[in-house]
Amino acid sequence: MNTLRNKVQLIGNIGNAPEIITLDSGKKLAKFSIATNETYKNAQGEKVTDTQWHNCVAWNKTAEIIEKYLEKGREIALEGKLTSRSYEDSNGIKKYITEVVVNEMLMLGNKQ
């Protein structure tokens, strides 16, 4: 059960062109976001779509695959873990961010 402690699986569409960063060490980092949609009917019977955005990061070989094949709108399935961190913006205000660190990724369907 230890493998279930911090595990995330998402299927969604890439919201922006992935940002690829090559570090001085030669390691690659891919930053991107995906949108997941949930559809339901409200009290008036109207169809409502709720979109959630998820910040994602991938390292090394996974980042190289993302750089080569993924673009805005592409549907993907991913698996990873949640991480949280904080930083100070240019005004000295502390900001918090939660990201999905991608371990595995599967390209689905066609580009939307």
mmCIF file of N, CA and C in Angstrom:
data_model
loop_
_atom_site.group_PDB
_atom_site.id
_atom_site.type_symbol
_atom_site.label_atom_id
_atom_site.label_comp_id
_atom_site.label_asym_id
_atom_site.label_seq_id
_atom_site.Cartn_x
_atom_site.Cartn_y
_atom_site.Cartn_z
ATOM 1 N N MET A 1 0.805 -1.213 0.000
ATOM 2 C CA MET A 1 0.000 0.000 0.000
ATOM 3 C C MET A 1 0.843 1.270 0.000
ATOM 4 N N ASN A 2 2.149 1.153 0.235
ATOM 5 C CA ASN A 2 2.976 2.355 0.237
ATOM 6 C C ASN A 2 2.962 3.073 -1.100
ATOM 7 N N THR A 3 2.786 2.337 -2.203
ATOM 8 C CA THR A 3 2.789 2.976 -3.521
ATOM 9 C C THR A 3 1.530 3.813 -3.741
ATOM 10 N N LEU A 4 0.522 3.648 -2.912
ATOM 11 C CA LEU A 4 -0.715 4.413 -3.070
ATOM 12 C C LEU A 4 -0.730 5.684 -2.236
ATOM 13 N N ARG A 5 0.268 5.929 -1.449
ATOM 14 C CA ARG A 5 0.258 7.067 -0.529
ATOM 15 C C ARG A 5 0.244 8.416 -1.247
ATOM 16 N N ASN A 6 0.952 8.560 -2.320
ATOM 17 C CA ASN A 6 0.977 9.825 -3.053
ATOM 18 C C ASN A 6 1.007 9.494 -4.536
ATOM 19 N N LYS A 7 -0.160 9.190 -5.087
ATOM 20 C CA LYS A 7 -0.268 8.778 -6.483
ATOM 21 C C LYS A 7 -1.415 9.537 -7.137
ATOM 22 N N VAL A 8 -1.141 10.079 -8.314
ATOM 23 C CA VAL A 8 -2.130 10.840 -9.057
ATOM 24 C C VAL A 8 -2.212 10.274 -10.463
ATOM 25 N N GLN A 9 -3.431 10.077 -10.945
ATOM 26 C CA GLN A 9 -3.653 9.677 -12.327
ATOM 27 C C GLN A 9 -4.650 10.660 -12.926
ATOM 28 N N LEU A 10 -4.286 11.239 -14.064
ATOM 29 C CA LEU A 10 -5.136 12.230 -14.718
ATOM 30 C C LEU A 10 -5.212 11.959 -16.207
ATOM 31 N N ILE A 11 -6.356 12.267 -16.776
ATOM 32 C CA ILE A 11 -6.520 12.283 -18.230
ATOM 33 C C ILE A 11 -7.057 13.660 -18.572
ATOM 34 N N GLY A 12 -6.357 14.345 -19.467
ATOM 35 C CA GLY A 12 -6.782 15.690 -19.824
ATOM 36 C C GLY A 12 -6.073 16.169 -21.069
ATOM 37 N N ASN A 13 -6.283 17.448 -21.367
ATOM 38 C CA ASN A 13 -5.698 18.061 -22.554
ATOM 39 C C ASN A 13 -4.655 19.091 -22.146
ATOM 40 N N ILE A 14 -3.558 19.104 -22.902
ATOM 41 C CA ILE A 14 -2.485 20.049 -22.627
ATOM 42 C C ILE A 14 -2.981 21.459 -22.942
ATOM 43 N N GLY A 15 -2.795 22.352 -21.973
ATOM 44 C CA GLY A 15 -3.339 23.701 -22.096
ATOM 45 C C GLY A 15 -2.419 24.703 -22.758
ATOM 46 N N ASN A 16 -1.125 24.408 -22.805
ATOM 47 C CA ASN A 16 -0.172 25.328 -23.429
ATOM 48 C C ASN A 16 1.000 24.521 -23.970
ATOM 49 N N ALA A 17 1.756 25.111 -24.845
ATOM 50 C CA ALA A 17 2.941 24.408 -25.353
ATOM 51 C C ALA A 17 3.883 24.158 -24.187
ATOM 52 N N PRO A 18 4.350 22.932 -24.005
ATOM 53 C CA PRO A 18 5.245 22.649 -22.886
ATOM 54 C C PRO A 18 6.508 23.518 -22.931
ATOM 55 N N GLU A 19 6.900 24.005 -21.756
ATOM 56 C CA GLU A 19 8.136 24.776 -21.625
ATOM 57 C C GLU A 19 9.253 23.793 -21.300
ATOM 58 N N ILE A 20 10.277 23.766 -22.120
ATOM 59 C CA ILE A 20 11.391 22.836 -21.935
ATOM 60 C C ILE A 20 12.618 23.620 -21.461
ATOM 61 N N ILE A 21 13.195 23.174 -20.358
ATOM 62 C CA ILE A 21 14.373 23.824 -19.792
ATOM 63 C C ILE A 21 15.494 22.793 -19.735
ATOM 64 N N THR A 22 16.647 23.147 -20.270
ATOM 65 C CA THR A 22 17.822 22.284 -20.162
ATOM 66 C C THR A 22 18.735 22.877 -19.105
ATOM 67 N N LEU A 23 18.973 22.123 -18.037
ATOM 68 C CA LEU A 23 19.803 22.592 -16.937
ATOM 69 C C LEU A 23 21.281 22.482 -17.294
ATOM 70 N N ASP A 24 22.118 23.158 -16.532
ATOM 71 C CA ASP A 24 23.568 23.123 -16.776
ATOM 72 C C ASP A 24 24.109 21.702 -16.742
ATOM 73 N N SER A 25 23.480 20.849 -15.945
ATOM 74 C CA SER A 25 23.919 19.450 -15.824
ATOM 75 C C SER A 25 23.549 18.620 -17.050
ATOM 76 N N GLY A 26 22.717 19.197 -17.947
ATOM 77 C CA GLY A 26 22.270 18.469 -19.125
ATOM 78 C C GLY A 26 20.900 17.842 -18.948
ATOM 79 N N LYS A 27 20.399 17.824 -17.717
ATOM 80 C CA LYS A 27 19.062 17.269 -17.473
ATOM 81 C C LYS A 27 18.008 18.172 -18.084
ATOM 82 N N LYS A 28 16.919 17.554 -18.547
ATOM 83 C CA LYS A 28 15.825 18.320 -19.125
ATOM 84 C C LYS A 28 14.647 18.336 -18.169
ATOM 85 N N LEU A 29 13.945 19.468 -18.179
ATOM 86 C CA LEU A 29 12.750 19.667 -17.377
ATOM 87 C C LEU A 29 11.653 20.168 -18.301
ATOM 88 N N ALA A 30 10.484 19.544 -18.238
ATOM 89 C CA ALA A 30 9.327 20.003 -19.005
ATOM 90 C C ALA A 30 8.280 20.508 -18.025
ATOM 91 N N LYS A 31 7.765 21.705 -18.277
ATOM 92 C CA LYS A 31 6.689 22.283 -17.467
ATOM 93 C C LYS A 31 5.493 22.496 -18.391
ATOM 94 N N PHE A 32 4.325 22.060 -17.941
ATOM 95 C CA PHE A 32 3.124 22.239 -18.742
ATOM 96 C C PHE A 32 1.907 22.125 -17.829
ATOM 97 N N SER A 33 0.749 22.448 -18.348
ATOM 98 C CA SER A 33 -0.483 22.287 -17.579
ATOM 99 C C SER A 33 -1.459 21.461 -18.396
ATOM 100 N N ILE A 34 -2.304 20.729 -17.671
ATOM 101 C CA ILE A 34 -3.372 20.004 -18.362
ATOM 102 C C ILE A 34 -4.712 20.380 -17.730
ATOM 103 N N ALA A 35 -5.738 20.318 -18.551
ATOM 104 C CA ALA A 35 -7.100 20.609 -18.109
ATOM 105 C C ALA A 35 -7.887 19.305 -18.046
ATOM 106 N N THR A 36 -8.559 19.098 -16.927
ATOM 107 C CA THR A 36 -9.480 17.971 -16.803
ATOM 108 C C THR A 36 -10.887 18.534 -16.683
ATOM 109 N N ASN A 37 -11.852 17.858 -17.283
ATOM 110 C CA ASN A 37 -13.234 18.331 -17.287
ATOM 111 C C ASN A 37 -14.159 17.343 -16.587
ATOM 112 N N GLU A 38 -15.079 17.887 -15.807
ATOM 113 C CA GLU A 38 -16.128 17.091 -15.179
ATOM 114 C C GLU A 38 -17.451 17.720 -15.587
ATOM 115 N N THR A 39 -18.365 16.901 -16.083
ATOM 116 C CA THR A 39 -19.654 17.394 -16.537
ATOM 117 C C THR A 39 -20.749 16.853 -15.633
ATOM 118 N N TYR A 40 -21.681 17.736 -15.268
ATOM 119 C CA TYR A 40 -22.804 17.337 -14.425
ATOM 120 C C TYR A 40 -23.987 18.249 -14.729
ATOM 121 N N LYS A 41 -25.153 17.881 -14.202
ATOM 122 C CA LYS A 41 -26.345 18.715 -14.361
ATOM 123 C C LYS A 41 -26.614 19.431 -13.048
ATOM 124 N N ASN A 42 -26.877 20.729 -13.156
ATOM 125 C CA ASN A 42 -27.172 21.510 -11.951
ATOM 126 C C ASN A 42 -28.636 21.334 -11.540
ATOM 127 N N ALA A 43 -29.061 22.055 -10.514
ATOM 128 C CA ALA A 43 -30.423 21.912 -9.978
ATOM 129 C C ALA A 43 -31.493 22.265 -11.014
ATOM 130 N N GLN A 44 -31.142 23.100 -11.982
ATOM 131 C CA GLN A 44 -32.101 23.474 -13.041
ATOM 132 C C GLN A 44 -32.072 22.494 -14.216
ATOM 133 N N GLY A 45 -31.244 21.463 -14.128
ATOM 134 C CA GLY A 45 -31.155 20.468 -15.187
ATOM 135 C C GLY A 45 -30.238 20.866 -16.332
ATOM 136 N N GLU A 46 -29.491 21.964 -16.152
ATOM 137 C CA GLU A 46 -28.591 22.423 -17.198
ATOM 138 C C GLU A 46 -27.259 21.696 -17.086
ATOM 139 N N LYS A 47 -26.685 21.394 -18.241
ATOM 140 C CA LYS A 47 -25.379 20.732 -18.271
ATOM 141 C C LYS A 47 -24.299 21.754 -17.927
ATOM 142 N N VAL A 48 -23.456 21.401 -16.960
ATOM 143 C CA VAL A 48 -22.379 22.285 -16.517
ATOM 144 C C VAL A 48 -21.052 21.529 -16.637
ATOM 145 N N THR A 49 -20.052 22.178 -17.202
ATOM 146 C CA THR A 49 -18.721 21.582 -17.296
ATOM 147 C C THR A 49 -17.793 22.340 -16.365
ATOM 148 N N ASP A 50 -17.166 21.608 -15.453
ATOM 149 C CA ASP A 50 -16.211 22.184 -14.515
ATOM 150 C C ASP A 50 -14.807 21.783 -14.968
ATOM 151 N N THR A 51 -13.981 22.774 -15.287
ATOM 152 C CA THR A 51 -12.619 22.519 -15.747
ATOM 153 C C THR A 51 -11.641 22.824 -14.622
ATOM 154 N N GLN A 52 -10.757 21.881 -14.350
ATOM 155 C CA GLN A 52 -9.701 22.063 -13.366
ATOM 156 C C GLN A 52 -8.362 22.050 -14.099
ATOM 157 N N TRP A 53 -7.460 22.947 -13.692
ATOM 158 C CA TRP A 53 -6.136 23.027 -14.294
ATOM 159 C C TRP A 53 -5.108 22.456 -13.343
ATOM 160 N N HIS A 54 -4.174 21.682 -13.876
ATOM 161 C CA HIS A 54 -3.148 21.012 -13.083
ATOM 162 C C HIS A 54 -1.770 21.362 -13.646
ATOM 163 N N ASN A 55 -0.897 21.911 -12.792
ATOM 164 C CA ASN A 55 0.485 22.188 -13.188
ATOM 165 C C ASN A 55 1.269 20.885 -13.124
ATOM 166 N N CYS A 56 2.035 20.611 -14.161
ATOM 167 C CA CYS A 56 2.786 19.356 -14.249
ATOM 168 C C CYS A 56 4.250 19.637 -14.583
ATOM 169 N N VAL A 57 5.117 18.781 -14.068
ATOM 170 C CA VAL A 57 6.535 18.829 -14.420
ATOM 171 C C VAL A 57 7.010 17.408 -14.711
ATOM 172 N N ALA A 58 7.941 17.303 -15.623
ATOM 173 C CA ALA A 58 8.525 16.000 -15.961
ATOM 174 C C ALA A 58 10.015 16.195 -16.163
ATOM 175 N N TRP A 59 10.776 15.170 -15.850
ATOM 176 C CA TRP A 59 12.227 15.239 -15.909
ATOM 177 C C TRP A 59 12.799 14.237 -16.908
ATOM 178 N N ASN A 60 13.998 14.520 -17.379
ATOM 179 C CA ASN A 60 14.856 13.608 -18.134
ATOM 180 C C ASN A 60 14.178 13.017 -19.359
ATOM 181 N N LYS A 61 14.098 11.687 -19.462
ATOM 182 C CA LYS A 61 13.583 11.015 -20.660
ATOM 183 C C LYS A 61 12.126 11.398 -20.925
ATOM 184 N N THR A 62 11.327 11.479 -19.864
ATOM 185 C CA THR A 62 9.925 11.873 -20.036
ATOM 186 C C THR A 62 9.848 13.292 -20.600
ATOM 187 N N ALA A 63 10.701 14.180 -20.121
ATOM 188 C CA ALA A 63 10.735 15.555 -20.638
ATOM 189 C C ALA A 63 11.138 15.582 -22.105
ATOM 190 N N GLU A 64 12.058 14.716 -22.494
ATOM 191 C CA GLU A 64 12.477 14.648 -23.893
ATOM 192 C C GLU A 64 11.333 14.184 -24.791
ATOM 193 N N ILE A 65 10.552 13.219 -24.325
ATOM 194 C CA ILE A 65 9.394 12.736 -25.093
ATOM 195 C C ILE A 65 8.357 13.843 -25.216
ATOM 196 N N ILE A 66 8.125 14.550 -24.122
ATOM 197 C CA ILE A 66 7.170 15.661 -24.140
ATOM 198 C C ILE A 66 7.622 16.723 -25.128
ATOM 199 N N GLU A 67 8.908 17.059 -25.101
ATOM 200 C CA GLU A 67 9.456 18.064 -26.014
ATOM 201 C C GLU A 67 9.234 17.660 -27.471
ATOM 202 N N LYS A 68 9.411 16.390 -27.765
ATOM 203 C CA LYS A 68 9.349 15.904 -29.143
ATOM 204 C C LYS A 68 7.920 15.743 -29.668
ATOM 205 N N TYR A 69 6.986 15.300 -28.799
ATOM 206 C CA TYR A 69 5.681 14.878 -29.309
ATOM 207 C C TYR A 69 4.471 15.672 -28.834
ATOM 208 N N LEU A 70 4.564 16.384 -27.728
ATOM 209 C CA LEU A 70 3.352 16.995 -27.187
ATOM 210 C C LEU A 70 3.223 18.460 -27.572
ATOM 211 N N GLU A 71 1.982 18.844 -27.817
ATOM 212 C CA GLU A 71 1.674 20.224 -28.152
ATOM 213 C C GLU A 71 0.331 20.583 -27.549
ATOM 214 N N LYS A 72 0.021 21.853 -27.556
ATOM 215 C CA LYS A 72 -1.222 22.354 -26.988
ATOM 216 C C LYS A 72 -2.420 21.606 -27.569
ATOM 217 N N GLY A 73 -3.336 21.198 -26.695
ATOM 218 C CA GLY A 73 -4.561 20.534 -27.129
ATOM 219 C C GLY A 73 -4.490 19.028 -27.132
ATOM 220 N N ARG A 74 -3.312 18.449 -27.087
ATOM 221 C CA ARG A 74 -3.156 16.991 -27.138
ATOM 222 C C ARG A 74 -3.713 16.351 -25.876
ATOM 223 N N GLU A 75 -4.471 15.266 -26.042
ATOM 224 C CA GLU A 75 -5.010 14.533 -24.896
ATOM 225 C C GLU A 75 -3.975 13.520 -24.403
ATOM 226 N N ILE A 76 -3.734 13.534 -23.093
ATOM 227 C CA ILE A 76 -2.775 12.601 -22.504
ATOM 228 C C ILE A 76 -3.320 12.014 -21.214
ATOM 229 N N ALA A 77 -2.780 10.860 -20.876
ATOM 230 C CA ALA A 77 -2.999 10.259 -19.559
ATOM 231 C C ALA A 77 -1.645 10.308 -18.869
ATOM 232 N N LEU A 78 -1.649 10.666 -17.604
ATOM 233 C CA LEU A 78 -0.381 10.701 -16.888
ATOM 234 C C LEU A 78 -0.543 10.147 -15.485
ATOM 235 N N GLU A 79 0.576 9.710 -14.952
ATOM 236 C CA GLU A 79 0.623 9.214 -13.588
ATOM 237 C C GLU A 79 1.828 9.851 -12.919
ATOM 238 N N GLY A 80 1.661 10.230 -11.671
ATOM 239 C CA GLY A 80 2.760 10.852 -10.955
ATOM 240 C C GLY A 80 2.416 11.040 -9.497
ATOM 241 N N LYS A 81 3.079 12.019 -8.878
ATOM 242 C CA LYS A 81 2.829 12.315 -7.470
ATOM 243 C C LYS A 81 2.692 13.817 -7.299
ATOM 244 N N LEU A 82 1.989 14.221 -6.251
ATOM 245 C CA LEU A 82 1.814 15.628 -5.940
ATOM 246 C C LEU A 82 2.985 16.136 -5.119
ATOM 247 N N THR A 83 3.467 17.318 -5.465
ATOM 248 C CA THR A 83 4.477 17.992 -4.658
ATOM 249 C C THR A 83 4.036 19.436 -4.467
ATOM 250 N N SER A 84 4.395 20.000 -3.342
ATOM 251 C CA SER A 84 4.085 21.404 -3.045
ATOM 252 C C SER A 84 5.375 22.124 -2.709
ATOM 253 N N ARG A 85 5.431 23.388 -3.096
ATOM 254 C CA ARG A 85 6.605 24.199 -2.776
ATOM 255 C C ARG A 85 6.159 25.650 -2.662
ATOM 256 N N SER A 86 7.041 26.469 -2.128
ATOM 257 C CA SER A 86 6.749 27.890 -2.019
ATOM 258 C C SER A 86 7.923 28.689 -2.570
ATOM 259 N N TYR A 87 7.644 29.932 -2.938
ATOM 260 C CA TYR A 87 8.676 30.835 -3.428
ATOM 261 C C TYR A 87 8.197 32.263 -3.181
ATOM 262 N N GLU A 88 9.107 33.215 -3.292
ATOM 263 C CA GLU A 88 8.744 34.624 -3.169
ATOM 264 C C GLU A 88 8.717 35.255 -4.553
ATOM 265 N N ASP A 89 7.628 35.979 -4.833
ATOM 266 C CA ASP A 89 7.541 36.654 -6.124
ATOM 267 C C ASP A 89 8.383 37.929 -6.099
ATOM 268 N N SER A 90 8.356 38.682 -7.186
ATOM 269 C CA SER A 90 9.201 39.875 -7.307
ATOM 270 C C SER A 90 8.839 40.965 -6.299
ATOM 271 N N ASN A 91 7.637 40.894 -5.715
ATOM 272 C CA ASN A 91 7.213 41.862 -4.709
ATOM 273 C C ASN A 91 7.466 41.369 -3.287
ATOM 274 N N GLY A 92 8.138 40.222 -3.156
ATOM 275 C CA GLY A 92 8.438 39.684 -1.836
ATOM 276 C C GLY A 92 7.280 38.945 -1.185
ATOM 277 N N ILE A 93 6.235 38.660 -1.953
ATOM 278 C CA ILE A 93 5.067 37.946 -1.421
ATOM 279 C C ILE A 93 5.291 36.454 -1.603
ATOM 280 N N LYS A 94 5.058 35.711 -0.530
ATOM 281 C CA LYS A 94 5.259 34.267 -0.579
ATOM 282 C C LYS A 94 4.104 33.617 -1.336
ATOM 283 N N LYS A 95 4.440 32.808 -2.316
ATOM 284 C CA LYS A 95 3.456 32.095 -3.142
ATOM 285 C C LYS A 95 3.634 30.598 -2.939
ATOM 286 N N TYR A 96 2.545 29.866 -3.078
ATOM 287 C CA TYR A 96 2.565 28.411 -2.936
ATOM 288 C C TYR A 96 2.076 27.781 -4.226
ATOM 289 N N ILE A 97 2.682 26.663 -4.589
ATOM 290 C CA ILE A 97 2.280 25.972 -5.813
ATOM 291 C C ILE A 97 2.291 24.469 -5.564
ATOM 292 N N THR A 98 1.303 23.803 -6.129
ATOM 293 C CA THR A 98 1.239 22.342 -6.094
ATOM 294 C C THR A 98 1.364 21.855 -7.532
ATOM 295 N N GLU A 99 2.230 20.874 -7.736
ATOM 296 C CA GLU A 99 2.489 20.351 -9.071
ATOM 297 C C GLU A 99 2.385 18.830 -9.065
ATOM 298 N N VAL A 100 2.111 18.283 -10.243
ATOM 299 C CA VAL A 100 2.169 16.843 -10.442
ATOM 300 C C VAL A 100 3.528 16.541 -11.067
ATOM 301 N N VAL A 101 4.334 15.735 -10.390
ATOM 302 C CA VAL A 101 5.607 15.286 -10.951
ATOM 303 C C VAL A 101 5.302 14.006 -11.723
ATOM 304 N N VAL A 102 5.436 14.060 -13.028
ATOM 305 C CA VAL A 102 5.011 12.977 -13.916
ATOM 306 C C VAL A 102 6.047 11.855 -13.927
ATOM 307 N N ASN A 103 5.571 10.629 -13.668
ATOM 308 C CA ASN A 103 6.412 9.440 -13.757
ATOM 309 C C ASN A 103 6.196 8.722 -15.085
ATOM 310 N N GLU A 104 4.929 8.645 -15.483
ATOM 311 C CA GLU A 104 4.569 7.955 -16.730
ATOM 312 C C GLU A 104 3.548 8.778 -17.481
ATOM 313 N N MET A 105 3.575 8.643 -18.812
ATOM 314 C CA MET A 105 2.674 9.402 -19.648
ATOM 315 C C MET A 105 2.273 8.570 -20.855
ATOM 316 N N LEU A 106 1.033 8.727 -21.279
ATOM 317 C CA LEU A 106 0.529 8.022 -22.441
ATOM 318 C C LEU A 106 -0.219 9.024 -23.312
ATOM 319 N N MET A 107 0.155 9.092 -24.581
ATOM 320 C CA MET A 107 -0.536 9.984 -25.507
ATOM 321 C C MET A 107 -1.807 9.305 -25.972
ATOM 322 N N LEU A 108 -2.920 10.033 -25.927
ATOM 323 C CA LEU A 108 -4.221 9.499 -26.301
ATOM 324 C C LEU A 108 -4.775 10.234 -27.497
ATOM 325 N N GLY A 109 -5.641 9.570 -28.256
ATOM 326 C CA GLY A 109 -6.402 10.200 -29.305
ATOM 327 C C GLY A 109 -5.615 11.139 -30.192
ATOM 328 N N ASN A 110 -6.351 12.029 -30.807
ATOM 329 C CA ASN A 110 -5.760 13.028 -31.688
ATOM 330 C C ASN A 110 -5.661 14.352 -30.981
ATOM 331 N N LYS A 111 -4.893 15.256 -31.563
ATOM 332 C CA LYS A 111 -4.818 16.619 -31.075
ATOM 333 C C LYS A 111 -6.206 17.249 -31.207
ATOM 334 N N GLN A 112 -6.636 18.006 -30.207
ATOM 335 C CA GLN A 112 -7.971 18.611 -30.251
ATOM 336 C C GLN A 112 -7.915 20.027 -30.731
#
